[in-house]
Coordinates of C-alpha atoms in Angstrom, one line a residue:
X25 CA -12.0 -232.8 -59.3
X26 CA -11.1 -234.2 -56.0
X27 CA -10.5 -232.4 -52.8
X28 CA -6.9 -232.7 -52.9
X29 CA -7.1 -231.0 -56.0
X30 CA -9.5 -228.2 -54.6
X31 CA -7.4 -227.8 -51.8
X32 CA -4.0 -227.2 -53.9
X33 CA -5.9 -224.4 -56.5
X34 CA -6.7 -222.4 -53.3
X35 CA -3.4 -223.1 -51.8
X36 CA -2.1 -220.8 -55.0
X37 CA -3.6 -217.9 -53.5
X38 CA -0.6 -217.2 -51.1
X39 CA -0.4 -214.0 -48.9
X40 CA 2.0 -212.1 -52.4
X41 CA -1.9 -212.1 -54.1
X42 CA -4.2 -209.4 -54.0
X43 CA -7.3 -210.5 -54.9
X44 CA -9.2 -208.8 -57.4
X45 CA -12.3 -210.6 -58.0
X46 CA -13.5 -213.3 -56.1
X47 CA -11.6 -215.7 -54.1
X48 CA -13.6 -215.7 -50.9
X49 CA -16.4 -218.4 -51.3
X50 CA -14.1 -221.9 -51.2
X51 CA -15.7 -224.8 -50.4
X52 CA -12.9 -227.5 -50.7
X53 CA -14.8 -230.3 -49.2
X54 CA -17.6 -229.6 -51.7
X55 CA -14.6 -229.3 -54.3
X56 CA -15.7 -225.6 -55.4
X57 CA -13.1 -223.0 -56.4
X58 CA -15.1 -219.5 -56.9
X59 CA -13.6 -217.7 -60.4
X60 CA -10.9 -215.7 -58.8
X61 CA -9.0 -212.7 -60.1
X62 CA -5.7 -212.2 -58.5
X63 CA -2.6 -209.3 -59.5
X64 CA 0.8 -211.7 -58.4
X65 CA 4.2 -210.7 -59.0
X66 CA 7.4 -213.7 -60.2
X67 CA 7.4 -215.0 -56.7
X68 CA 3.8 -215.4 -55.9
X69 CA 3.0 -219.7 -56.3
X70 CA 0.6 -218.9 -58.5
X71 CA 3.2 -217.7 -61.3
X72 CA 5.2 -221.4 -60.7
X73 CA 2.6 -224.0 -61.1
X74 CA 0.2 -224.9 -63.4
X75 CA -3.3 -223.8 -62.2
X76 CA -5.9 -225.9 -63.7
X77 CA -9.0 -224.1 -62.0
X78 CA -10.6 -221.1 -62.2
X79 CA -8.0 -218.8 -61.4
X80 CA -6.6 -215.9 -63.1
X81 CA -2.9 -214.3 -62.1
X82 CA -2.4 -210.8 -63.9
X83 CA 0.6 -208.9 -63.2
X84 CA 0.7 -204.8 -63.8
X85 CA 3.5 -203.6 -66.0
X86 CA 4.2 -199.8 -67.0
X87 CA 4.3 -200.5 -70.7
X88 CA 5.0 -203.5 -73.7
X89 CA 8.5 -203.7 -73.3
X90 CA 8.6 -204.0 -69.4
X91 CA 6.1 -207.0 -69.6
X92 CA 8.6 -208.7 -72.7
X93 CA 11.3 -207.8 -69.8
X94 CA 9.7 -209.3 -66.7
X95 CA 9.2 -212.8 -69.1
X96 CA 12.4 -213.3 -69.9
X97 CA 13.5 -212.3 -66.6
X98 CA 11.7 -214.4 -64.3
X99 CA 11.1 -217.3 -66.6
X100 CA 12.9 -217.6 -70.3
X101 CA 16.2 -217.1 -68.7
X102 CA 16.1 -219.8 -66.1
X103 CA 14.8 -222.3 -68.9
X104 CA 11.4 -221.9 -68.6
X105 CA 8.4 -220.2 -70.9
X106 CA 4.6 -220.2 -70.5
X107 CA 3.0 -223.1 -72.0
X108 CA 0.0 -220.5 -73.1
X109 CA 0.5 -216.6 -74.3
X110 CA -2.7 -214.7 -74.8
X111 CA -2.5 -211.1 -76.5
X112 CA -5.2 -208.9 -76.3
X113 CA -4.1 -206.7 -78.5
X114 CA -5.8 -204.7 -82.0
X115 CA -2.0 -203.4 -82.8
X116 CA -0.4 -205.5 -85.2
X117 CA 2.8 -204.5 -84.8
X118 CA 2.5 -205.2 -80.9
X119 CA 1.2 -208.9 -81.2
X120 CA 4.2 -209.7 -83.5
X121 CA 6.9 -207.8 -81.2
X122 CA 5.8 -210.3 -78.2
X123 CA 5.6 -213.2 -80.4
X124 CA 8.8 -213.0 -81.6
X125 CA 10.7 -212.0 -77.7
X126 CA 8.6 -214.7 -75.9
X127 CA 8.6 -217.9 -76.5
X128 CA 5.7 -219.8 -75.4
X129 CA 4.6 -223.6 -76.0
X130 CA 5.8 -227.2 -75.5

């Protein structure tokens, strides 16, 4: 990794994250990006760019159908999708609700 690659990983972590886990020991110069946890929201940068480094963006939801909502919202309707959709989920009928209202993918 380079340090212009360091340095624009960090610069993801605008002032619309709250930090979680981590995030405080950066050393760009070194090119080191500590594992960070951060809860974002659709306008934080972190939610537009591919990441490529150890950071995590979770956004908080009140239930399944909210989180389908806020996907197609802020991203399906303008044309977009996440390349990657993880579901951690033992509820069978919940892993095949999102899979079929998200799309997600090249």
């Amino acid at each position: 990794i380079s340090v212009q690659r360091a340095e624009r990983v960090v610069n993801l972590l605008d002032s619309t994250c709250n930090v979680i886990y981590g995030g405080k020991h950066h050393d760009i110069q070194e090119r080191f990006v500590a594992p960070t946890i951060v809860e974002a929201n659709a306008d934080s940068t972190i939610m537009k760019e591919e990441i490529f480094g150890p950071l995590l963006a979770i956004v908080t939801v009140p239930n399944l159908d909210a989180g389908i909502q806020f996907v197609n919202t802020h991203f399906t309707s303008k044309g977009e999708h996440p390349l990657a959709l993880y579901i951690f989920s033992k509820n069978d009928d919940e892993r095949n609700k999102i899979m079929k209202a998200v799309p997600s993918g090249t």
